Amino acid sequence: MKNSHAFIITLLLMSIFSFSVKAGEIITISTGEWTPYISQKLKHDGVVTHIVSDAFASQGIEVKYKFLPWIRAMREAKTGNVAASIIWSKSEERQQNFYYSEPVMPKKVVYFHLKSYDFDWKILADLEGITIGGTRGYWYAELYQPLIEAGKITIEWVKSDEANLKKLQRGRIKVVPIDIGAGYAMIQKEFPPLQQKLFTHHPKLVNEPNYNHLIMPKSLTDSPRLMKAFNKGLKQLKESGQFEQYYENSQKGDYNLPAL
């Protein structure tokens, strides 16, 4: 009888322990600094991380973020050192290695240029003869590749959007594709007020429609389960109106408060 009671108690303890581990599941997501959307200096680490964290939290999963340079953030995800990475657009190469979530945010990439440069474009062929700034590891490398191979456009690659904006200001390149919100946030951060007034952007989106996603490595067996949980939580945020409210708050500057 005693052995029977001990066995039952053991089963109950195992059940409680198993539930607590599942309920307290913690995953690590790699990302980079991308003001005004993602930054350790912002409230909730920014609007994108707020959405991602809340989507997972609704499914009983806690998120820890690992901030890295963007190329390393991708490498950490590809090698399976982290459970996921944010925030990425789709490309043929990436889709070979990653599962993609439902859209987390729209991608609104435009060409920034100086106001002194009379720039207009409708199709990619209009960029022929223009020196373009490019950031290594970004999605548009595939977009430009056929024109690069044909010798019709010139792209000078650097490691960051900030470096491209500085080259743009000095006249070393003519245009650079950057997300519109991130671009102006960088300009405000990197340049004094008088120089900020030198920049503008072309209203036409570089590639539309396009979206950014959370990605998970196909090399990890847990990725399908976690992706299903995230998509479920993200759907709930969208249906409740919280998703849209977070972005509205971001546009009002609510996330620009210092991180707690």
PDB file of C-alpha atoms in Angstrom:
ATOM      1  CA  MET A   1       0.000   0.000   0.000  1.00  0.00           C
ATOM      2  CA  LYS A   2       2.814   2.359   0.936  1.00  0.00           C
ATOM      3  CA  ASN A   3       4.575   1.615  -2.345  1.00  0.00           C
ATOM      4  CA  SER A   4       1.323   2.310  -4.192  1.00  0.00           C
ATOM      5  CA  HIS A   5       0.892   5.660  -2.456  1.00  0.00           C
ATOM      6  CA  ALA A   6       4.513   6.568  -3.159  1.00  0.00           C
ATOM      7  CA  PHE A   7       4.059   5.683  -6.844  1.00  0.00           C
ATOM      8  CA  ILE A   8       0.933   7.850  -7.123  1.00  0.00           C
ATOM      9  CA  ILE A   9       2.671  10.779  -5.418  1.00  0.00           C
ATOM     10  CA  THR A  10       5.628  10.396  -7.754  1.00  0.00           C
ATOM     11  CA  LEU A  11       3.326  10.483 -10.785  1.00  0.00           C
ATOM     12  CA  LEU A  12       1.597  13.611  -9.463  1.00  0.00           C
ATOM     13  CA  LEU A  13       4.922  15.360  -8.874  1.00  0.00           C
ATOM     14  CA  MET A  14       6.128  14.412 -12.340  1.00  0.00           C
ATOM     15  CA  SER A  15       2.896  15.733 -13.833  1.00  0.00           C
ATOM     16  CA  ILE A  16       3.187  19.035 -11.944  1.00  0.00           C
ATOM     17  CA  PHE A  17       6.854  19.380 -12.869  1.00  0.00           C
ATOM     18  CA  SER A  18       6.169  18.649 -16.542  1.00  0.00           C
ATOM     19  CA  PHE A  19       3.385  21.218 -16.641  1.00  0.00           C
ATOM     20  CA  SER A  20       5.520  23.891 -14.961  1.00  0.00           C
ATOM     21  CA  VAL A  21       8.329  23.379 -17.460  1.00  0.00           C
ATOM     22  CA  LYS A  22       5.929  23.675 -20.385  1.00  0.00           C
ATOM     23  CA  ALA A  23       4.124  26.661 -18.881  1.00  0.00           C
ATOM     24  CA  GLY A  24       7.439  28.364 -18.145  1.00  0.00           C
ATOM     25  CA  GLU A  25       9.002  27.725 -21.525  1.00  0.00           C
ATOM     26  CA  ILE A  26      11.626  30.311 -22.485  1.00  0.00           C
ATOM     27  CA  ILE A  27      13.079  30.799 -25.961  1.00  0.00           C
ATOM     28  CA  THR A  28      15.818  33.076 -27.292  1.00  0.00           C
ATOM     29  CA  ILE A  29      15.325  35.208 -30.396  1.00  0.00           C
ATOM     30  CA  SER A  30      18.155  36.982 -32.212  1.00  0.00           C
ATOM     31  CA  THR A  31      17.719  40.463 -33.611  1.00  0.00           C
ATOM     32  CA  GLY A  32      19.549  43.700 -34.335  1.00  0.00           C
ATOM     33  CA  GLU A  33      19.091  47.383 -33.609  1.00  0.00           C
ATOM     34  CA  TRP A  34      16.534  48.907 -35.983  1.00  0.00           C
ATOM     35  CA  THR A  35      15.148  52.132 -34.569  1.00  0.00           C
ATOM     36  CA  PRO A  36      12.275  53.000 -34.376  1.00  0.00           C
ATOM     37  CA  TYR A  37      11.030  49.400 -34.530  1.00  0.00           C
ATOM     38  CA  ILE A  38      13.557  47.385 -32.505  1.00  0.00           C
ATOM     39  CA  SER A  39      16.069  48.751 -30.007  1.00  0.00           C
ATOM     40  CA  GLN A  40      17.313  48.065 -26.509  1.00  0.00           C
ATOM     41  CA  LYS A  41      16.997  51.804 -25.911  1.00  0.00           C
ATOM     42  CA  LEU A  42      13.221  51.787 -26.469  1.00  0.00           C
ATOM     43  CA  LYS A  43      10.290  50.879 -24.262  1.00  0.00           C
ATOM     44  CA  HIS A  44       9.513  47.141 -24.643  1.00  0.00           C
ATOM     45  CA  ASP A  45      12.616  47.024 -26.905  1.00  0.00           C
ATOM     46  CA  GLY A  46      10.400  48.582 -29.585  1.00  0.00           C
ATOM     47  CA  VAL A  47       7.030  47.903 -31.168  1.00  0.00           C
ATOM     48  CA  VAL A  48       8.082  44.766 -33.088  1.00  0.00           C
ATOM     49  CA  THR A  49       9.548  43.032 -30.046  1.00  0.00           C
ATOM     50  CA  HIS A  50       6.454  44.048 -28.048  1.00  0.00           C
ATOM     51  CA  ILE A  51       4.208  42.323 -30.589  1.00  0.00           C
ATOM     52  CA  VAL A  52       6.407  39.228 -30.792  1.00  0.00           C
ATOM     53  CA  SER A  53       6.695  38.936 -27.004  1.00  0.00           C
ATOM     54  CA  ASP A  54       2.948  39.306 -26.465  1.00  0.00           C
ATOM     55  CA  ALA A  55       2.093  36.821 -29.209  1.00  0.00           C
ATOM     56  CA  PHE A  56       4.303  34.186 -27.583  1.00  0.00           C
ATOM     57  CA  ALA A  57       3.200  35.129 -24.056  1.00  0.00           C
ATOM     58  CA  SER A  58      -0.423  34.428 -24.968  1.00  0.00           C
ATOM     59  CA  GLN A  59       0.698  30.857 -25.661  1.00  0.00           C
ATOM     60  CA  GLY A  60       2.658  30.501 -22.414  1.00  0.00           C
ATOM     61  CA  ILE A  61       6.083  31.151 -23.932  1.00  0.00           C
ATOM     62  CA  GLU A  62       8.520  33.763 -22.630  1.00  0.00           C
ATOM     63  CA  VAL A  63      10.991  35.445 -24.996  1.00  0.00           C
ATOM     64  CA  LYS A  64      14.555  36.578 -24.346  1.00  0.00           C
ATOM     65  CA  TYR A  65      16.202  38.728 -27.026  1.00  0.00           C
ATOM     66  CA  LYS A  66      19.800  38.459 -28.150  1.00  0.00           C
ATOM     67  CA  PHE A  67      20.871  41.729 -29.789  1.00  0.00           C
ATOM     68  CA  LEU A  68      23.613  41.310 -32.378  1.00  0.00           C
ATOM     69  CA  PRO A  69      24.838  42.866 -35.628  1.00  0.00           C
ATOM     70  CA  TRP A  70      22.303  41.816 -38.266  1.00  0.00           C
ATOM     71  CA  ILE A  71      24.581  39.392 -40.113  1.00  0.00           C
ATOM     72  CA  ARG A  72      25.413  37.610 -36.848  1.00  0.00           C
ATOM     73  CA  ALA A  73      21.735  37.580 -35.850  1.00  0.00           C
ATOM     74  CA  MET A  74      20.972  35.703 -39.059  1.00  0.00           C
ATOM     75  CA  ARG A  75      23.926  33.352 -38.562  1.00  0.00           C
ATOM     76  CA  GLU A  76      22.824  32.494 -35.023  1.00  0.00           C
ATOM     77  CA  ALA A  77      19.386  31.566 -36.344  1.00  0.00           C
ATOM     78  CA  LYS A  78      20.708  29.600 -39.306  1.00  0.00           C
ATOM     79  CA  THR A  79      22.967  27.474 -37.110  1.00  0.00           C
ATOM     80  CA  GLY A  80      20.148  26.849 -34.624  1.00  0.00           C
ATOM     81  CA  ASN A  81      21.842  28.631 -31.715  1.00  0.00           C
ATOM     82  CA  VAL A  82      18.591  30.549 -31.156  1.00  0.00           C
ATOM     83  CA  ALA A  83      14.987  29.472 -31.579  1.00  0.00           C
ATOM     84  CA  ALA A  84      14.067  32.312 -33.939  1.00  0.00           C
ATOM     85  CA  SER A  85      15.091  35.674 -35.360  1.00  0.00           C
ATOM     86  CA  ILE A  86      13.312  38.943 -36.165  1.00  0.00           C
ATOM     87  CA  ILE A  87      12.593  40.728 -38.365  1.00  0.00           C
ATOM     88  CA  TRP A  88      13.175  39.462 -41.946  1.00  0.00           C
ATOM     89  CA  SER A  89      11.661  39.641 -45.406  1.00  0.00           C
ATOM     90  CA  LYS A  90      11.360  36.619 -47.664  1.00  0.00           C
ATOM     91  CA  SER A  91      14.066  35.614 -50.098  1.00  0.00           C
ATOM     92  CA  GLU A  92      14.641  32.414 -52.067  1.00  0.00           C
ATOM     93  CA  GLU A  93      17.855  31.662 -50.183  1.00  0.00           C
ATOM     94  CA  ARG A  94      16.345  32.172 -46.737  1.00  0.00           C
ATOM     95  CA  GLN A  95      13.278  30.081 -47.493  1.00  0.00           C
ATOM     96  CA  GLN A  96      15.576  27.093 -48.011  1.00  0.00           C
ATOM     97  CA  ASN A  97      16.687  27.302 -44.380  1.00  0.00           C
ATOM     98  CA  PHE A  98      13.816  28.909 -42.474  1.00  0.00           C
ATOM     99  CA  TYR A  99      10.116  28.715 -41.721  1.00  0.00           C
ATOM    100  CA  TYR A 100       8.374  32.088 -42.032  1.00  0.00           C
ATOM    101  CA  SER A 101       5.645  33.370 -39.746  1.00  0.00           C
ATOM    102  CA  GLU A 102       2.558  35.270 -40.791  1.00  0.00           C
ATOM    103  CA  PRO A 103       3.385  38.950 -41.513  1.00  0.00           C
ATOM    104  CA  VAL A 104       4.536  40.879 -38.458  1.00  0.00           C
ATOM    105  CA  MET A 105       5.020  44.280 -40.082  1.00  0.00           C
ATOM    106  CA  PRO A 106       4.778  45.810 -43.550  1.00  0.00           C
ATOM    107  CA  LYS A 107       8.016  46.623 -45.302  1.00  0.00           C
ATOM    108  CA  LYS A 108       8.020  50.189 -46.615  1.00  0.00           C
ATOM    109  CA  VAL A 109      11.405  50.597 -48.267  1.00  0.00           C
ATOM    110  CA  VAL A 110      12.026  53.724 -50.331  1.00  0.00           C
ATOM    111  CA  TYR A 111      15.021  55.353 -52.002  1.00  0.00           C
ATOM    112  CA  PHE A 112      16.559  58.096 -49.905  1.00  0.00           C
ATOM    113  CA  HIS A 113      18.484  60.815 -51.719  1.00  0.00           C
ATOM    114  CA  LEU A 114      19.601  64.401 -51.248  1.00  0.00           C
ATOM    115  CA  LYS A 115      17.125  67.146 -52.072  1.00  0.00           C
ATOM    116  CA  SER A 116      19.747  68.591 -54.395  1.00  0.00           C
ATOM    117  CA  TYR A 117      19.607  65.464 -56.567  1.00  0.00           C
ATOM    118  CA  ASP A 118      16.684  65.386 -59.007  1.00  0.00           C
ATOM    119  CA  PHE A 119      15.714  61.721 -58.740  1.00  0.00           C
ATOM    120  CA  ASP A 120      12.757  59.853 -60.193  1.00  0.00           C
ATOM    121  CA  TRP A 121      12.113  56.231 -61.071  1.00  0.00           C
ATOM    122  CA  LYS A 122       9.316  53.880 -62.109  1.00  0.00           C
ATOM    123  CA  ILE A 123      11.060  50.583 -62.932  1.00  0.00           C
ATOM    124  CA  LEU A 124      14.420  49.112 -61.964  1.00  0.00           C
ATOM    125  CA  ALA A 125      15.836  49.883 -65.397  1.00  0.00           C
ATOM    126  CA  ASP A 126      15.556  53.581 -64.488  1.00  0.00           C
ATOM    127  CA  LEU A 127      18.386  53.034 -61.985  1.00  0.00           C
ATOM    128  CA  GLU A 128      20.917  52.341 -64.737  1.00  0.00           C
ATOM    129  CA  GLY A 129      23.964  54.558 -64.371  1.00  0.00           C
ATOM    130  CA  ILE A 130      23.105  55.558 -60.790  1.00  0.00           C
ATOM    131  CA  THR A 131      25.462  54.602 -57.956  1.00  0.00           C
ATOM    132  CA  ILE A 132      23.322  52.877 -55.317  1.00  0.00           C
ATOM    133  CA  GLY A 133      24.257  52.230 -51.714  1.00  0.00           C
ATOM    134  CA  GLY A 134      23.561  48.731 -50.411  1.00  0.00           C
ATOM    135  CA  THR A 135      23.749  47.115 -46.978  1.00  0.00           C
ATOM    136  CA  ARG A 136      25.250  43.636 -46.839  1.00  0.00           C
ATOM    137  CA  GLY A 137      22.867  40.817 -45.972  1.00  0.00           C
ATOM    138  CA  TYR A 138      19.694  42.670 -46.937  1.00  0.00           C
ATOM    139  CA  TRP A 139      16.864  41.196 -48.991  1.00  0.00           C
ATOM    140  CA  TYR A 140      17.311  43.430 -52.043  1.00  0.00           C
ATOM    141  CA  ALA A 141      20.577  41.762 -53.072  1.00  0.00           C
ATOM    142  CA  GLU A 142      18.467  39.237 -55.004  1.00  0.00           C
ATOM    143  CA  LEU A 143      16.384  42.022 -56.520  1.00  0.00           C
ATOM    144  CA  TYR A 144      19.412  43.750 -58.020  1.00  0.00           C
ATOM    145  CA  GLN A 145      21.470  40.677 -58.932  1.00  0.00           C
ATOM    146  CA  PRO A 146      20.316  40.328 -62.585  1.00  0.00           C
ATOM    147  CA  LEU A 147      21.067  44.007 -63.274  1.00  0.00           C
ATOM    148  CA  ILE A 148      24.427  43.752 -61.502  1.00  0.00           C
ATOM    149  CA  GLU A 149      25.413  40.713 -63.584  1.00  0.00           C
ATOM    150  CA  ALA A 150      24.347  42.549 -66.749  1.00  0.00           C
ATOM    151  CA  GLY A 151      26.555  45.484 -65.759  1.00  0.00           C
ATOM    152  CA  LYS A 152      23.617  47.901 -65.806  1.00  0.00           C
ATOM    153  CA  ILE A 153      23.759  49.175 -62.222  1.00  0.00           C
ATOM    154  CA  THR A 154      26.478  49.810 -59.672  1.00  0.00           C
ATOM    155  CA  ILE A 155      26.020  49.030 -55.976  1.00  0.00           C
ATOM    156  CA  GLU A 156      28.544  49.932 -53.285  1.00  0.00           C
ATOM    157  CA  TRP A 157      28.046  47.538 -50.374  1.00  0.00           C
ATOM    158  CA  VAL A 158      28.680  48.524 -46.758  1.00  0.00           C
ATOM    159  CA  LYS A 159      27.865  46.983 -43.370  1.00  0.00           C
ATOM    160  CA  SER A 160      25.066  49.308 -42.226  1.00  0.00           C
ATOM    161  CA  ASP A 161      22.348  51.721 -43.328  1.00  0.00           C
ATOM    162  CA  GLU A 162      23.965  54.414 -41.203  1.00  0.00           C
ATOM    163  CA  ALA A 163      27.172  54.111 -43.208  1.00  0.00           C
ATOM    164  CA  ASN A 164      25.177  54.424 -46.433  1.00  0.00           C
ATOM    165  CA  LEU A 165      23.442  57.596 -45.248  1.00  0.00           C
ATOM    166  CA  LYS A 166      26.824  59.138 -44.431  1.00  0.00           C
ATOM    167  CA  LYS A 167      28.061  58.245 -47.922  1.00  0.00           C
ATOM    168  CA  LEU A 168      24.883  59.742 -49.341  1.00  0.00           C
ATOM    169  CA  GLN A 169      25.427  62.985 -47.430  1.00  0.00           C
ATOM    170  CA  ARG A 170      29.000  63.212 -48.764  1.00  0.00           C
ATOM    171  CA  GLY A 171      27.848  62.611 -52.334  1.00  0.00           C
ATOM    172  CA  ARG A 172      29.637  59.266 -52.751  1.00  0.00           C
ATOM    173  CA  ILE A 173      26.374  57.509 -53.700  1.00  0.00           C
ATOM    174  CA  LYS A 174      23.165  58.863 -55.224  1.00  0.00           C
ATOM    175  CA  VAL A 175      20.401  56.778 -53.627  1.00  0.00           C
ATOM    176  CA  VAL A 176      20.033  54.159 -50.910  1.00  0.00           C
ATOM    177  CA  PRO A 177      17.052  51.869 -50.176  1.00  0.00           C
ATOM    178  CA  ILE A 178      15.967  52.026 -46.511  1.00  0.00           C
ATOM    179  CA  ASP A 179      12.727  51.532 -44.622  1.00  0.00           C
ATOM    180  CA  ILE A 180      11.120  54.965 -44.457  1.00  0.00           C
ATOM    181  CA  GLY A 181      10.599  55.039 -40.684  1.00  0.00           C
ATOM    182  CA  ALA A 182      14.037  53.644 -39.891  1.00  0.00           C
ATOM    183  CA  GLY A 183      15.686  55.955 -42.417  1.00  0.00           C
ATOM    184  CA  TYR A 184      14.411  59.161 -40.874  1.00  0.00           C
ATOM    185  CA  ALA A 185      15.132  57.871 -37.361  1.00  0.00           C
ATOM    186  CA  MET A 186      18.748  57.282 -38.403  1.00  0.00           C
ATOM    187  CA  ILE A 187      19.001  60.706 -40.022  1.00  0.00           C
ATOM    188  CA  GLN A 188      17.819  62.360 -36.808  1.00  0.00           C
ATOM    189  CA  LYS A 189      20.332  60.361 -34.804  1.00  0.00           C
ATOM    190  CA  GLU A 190      23.381  60.637 -37.069  1.00  0.00           C
ATOM    191  CA  PHE A 191      23.200  64.201 -38.393  1.00  0.00           C
ATOM    192  CA  PRO A 192      22.875  67.704 -36.908  1.00  0.00           C
ATOM    193  CA  PRO A 193      19.621  69.590 -37.603  1.00  0.00           C
ATOM    194  CA  LEU A 194      20.904  71.566 -40.600  1.00  0.00           C
ATOM    195  CA  GLN A 195      22.217  68.421 -42.334  1.00  0.00           C
ATOM    196  CA  GLN A 196      18.972  66.543 -41.619  1.00  0.00           C
ATOM    197  CA  LYS A 197      17.203  68.970 -43.929  1.00  0.00           C
ATOM    198  CA  LEU A 198      19.387  67.813 -46.850  1.00  0.00           C
ATOM    199  CA  PHE A 199      17.647  64.430 -47.083  1.00  0.00           C
ATOM    200  CA  THR A 200      14.413  63.343 -48.693  1.00  0.00           C
ATOM    201  CA  HIS A 201      12.938  60.181 -50.215  1.00  0.00           C
ATOM    202  CA  HIS A 202      11.087  59.092 -53.328  1.00  0.00           C
ATOM    203  CA  PRO A 203       7.475  58.107 -52.509  1.00  0.00           C
ATOM    204  CA  LYS A 204       7.440  54.940 -54.620  1.00  0.00           C
ATOM    205  CA  LEU A 205       8.135  51.766 -52.627  1.00  0.00           C
ATOM    206  CA  VAL A 206      11.135  49.754 -53.788  1.00  0.00           C
ATOM    207  CA  ASN A 207       9.282  46.448 -53.703  1.00  0.00           C
ATOM    208  CA  GLU A 208       5.582  46.118 -52.978  1.00  0.00           C
ATOM    209  CA  PRO A 209       3.721  44.458 -51.446  1.00  0.00           C
ATOM    210  CA  ASN A 210       6.291  43.151 -48.977  1.00  0.00           C
ATOM    211  CA  TYR A 211       6.334  42.195 -45.327  1.00  0.00           C
ATOM    212  CA  ASN A 212       8.702  41.342 -42.518  1.00  0.00           C
ATOM    213  CA  HIS A 213       8.414  38.104 -40.589  1.00  0.00           C
ATOM    214  CA  LEU A 214       9.687  36.108 -37.665  1.00  0.00           C
ATOM    215  CA  ILE A 215      11.793  33.202 -38.920  1.00  0.00           C
ATOM    216  CA  MET A 216      12.689  29.833 -37.390  1.00  0.00           C
ATOM    217  CA  PRO A 217      15.412  27.429 -38.549  1.00  0.00           C
ATOM    218  CA  LYS A 218      14.255  24.261 -40.288  1.00  0.00           C
ATOM    219  CA  SER A 219      17.193  22.489 -38.633  1.00  0.00           C
ATOM    220  CA  LEU A 220      15.439  22.578 -35.232  1.00  0.00           C
ATOM    221  CA  THR A 221      12.753  19.939 -34.687  1.00  0.00           C
ATOM    222  CA  ASP A 222      10.814  22.237 -32.327  1.00  0.00           C
ATOM    223  CA  SER A 223      10.393  24.994 -34.920  1.00  0.00           C
ATOM    224  CA  PRO A 224       7.034  23.806 -36.385  1.00  0.00           C
ATOM    225  CA  ARG A 225       5.449  23.679 -32.910  1.00  0.00           C
ATOM    226  CA  LEU A 226       6.800  27.080 -31.907  1.00  0.00           C
ATOM    227  CA  MET A 227       5.813  28.637 -35.223  1.00  0.00           C
ATOM    228  CA  LYS A 228       2.269  27.315 -34.852  1.00  0.00           C
ATOM    229  CA  ALA A 229       2.098  28.821 -31.357  1.00  0.00           C
ATOM    230  CA  PHE A 230       3.435  32.175 -32.533  1.00  0.00           C
ATOM    231  CA  ASN A 231       1.048  32.410 -35.479  1.00  0.00           C
ATOM    232  CA  LYS A 232      -1.854  31.592 -33.169  1.00  0.00           C
ATOM    233  CA  GLY A 233      -0.836  34.322 -30.732  1.00  0.00           C
ATOM    234  CA  LEU A 234      -0.237  36.805 -33.554  1.00  0.00           C
ATOM    235  CA  LYS A 235      -3.693  36.091 -34.979  1.00  0.00           C
ATOM    236  CA  GLN A 236      -5.245  36.761 -31.591  1.00  0.00           C
ATOM    237  CA  LEU A 237      -3.429  40.112 -31.359  1.00  0.00           C
ATOM    238  CA  LYS A 238      -4.698  41.102 -34.794  1.00  0.00           C
ATOM    239  CA  GLU A 239      -8.282  40.015 -34.132  1.00  0.00           C
ATOM    240  CA  SER A 240      -8.365  41.855 -30.794  1.00  0.00           C
ATOM    241  CA  GLY A 241      -7.137  45.096 -32.328  1.00  0.00           C
ATOM    242  CA  GLN A 242      -3.992  45.179 -30.163  1.00  0.00           C
ATOM    243  CA  PHE A 243      -1.713  44.621 -33.148  1.00  0.00           C
ATOM    244  CA  GLU A 244      -2.938  47.754 -34.910  1.00  0.00           C
ATOM    245  CA  GLN A 245      -2.987  49.686 -31.638  1.00  0.00           C
ATOM    246  CA  TYR A 246       0.684  48.919 -30.991  1.00  0.00           C
ATOM    247  CA  TYR A 247       1.666  50.363 -34.364  1.00  0.00           C
ATOM    248  CA  GLU A 248      -0.534  53.403 -33.814  1.00  0.00           C
ATOM    249  CA  ASN A 249       1.191  53.949 -30.473  1.00  0.00           C
ATOM    250  CA  SER A 250       4.540  53.611 -32.198  1.00  0.00           C
ATOM    251  CA  GLN A 251       3.648  56.334 -34.698  1.00  0.00           C
ATOM    252  CA  LYS A 252       2.730  58.594 -31.769  1.00  0.00           C
ATOM    253  CA  GLY A 253       6.195  58.062 -30.302  1.00  0.00           C
ATOM    254  CA  ASP A 254       5.054  56.023 -27.294  1.00  0.00           C
ATOM    255  CA  TYR A 255       7.931  53.562 -27.715  1.00  0.00           C
ATOM    256  CA  ASN A 256      10.535  56.324 -27.797  1.00  0.00           C
ATOM    257  CA  LEU A 257      10.518  56.378 -24.017  1.00  0.00           C
ATOM    258  CA  PRO A 258      13.653  54.904 -22.387  1.00  0.00           C
ATOM    259  CA  ALA A 259      13.590  51.169 -21.780  1.00  0.00           C
ATOM    260  CA  LEU A 260      12.441  50.255 -18.258  1.00  0.00           C
TER     261      LEU A 260
END
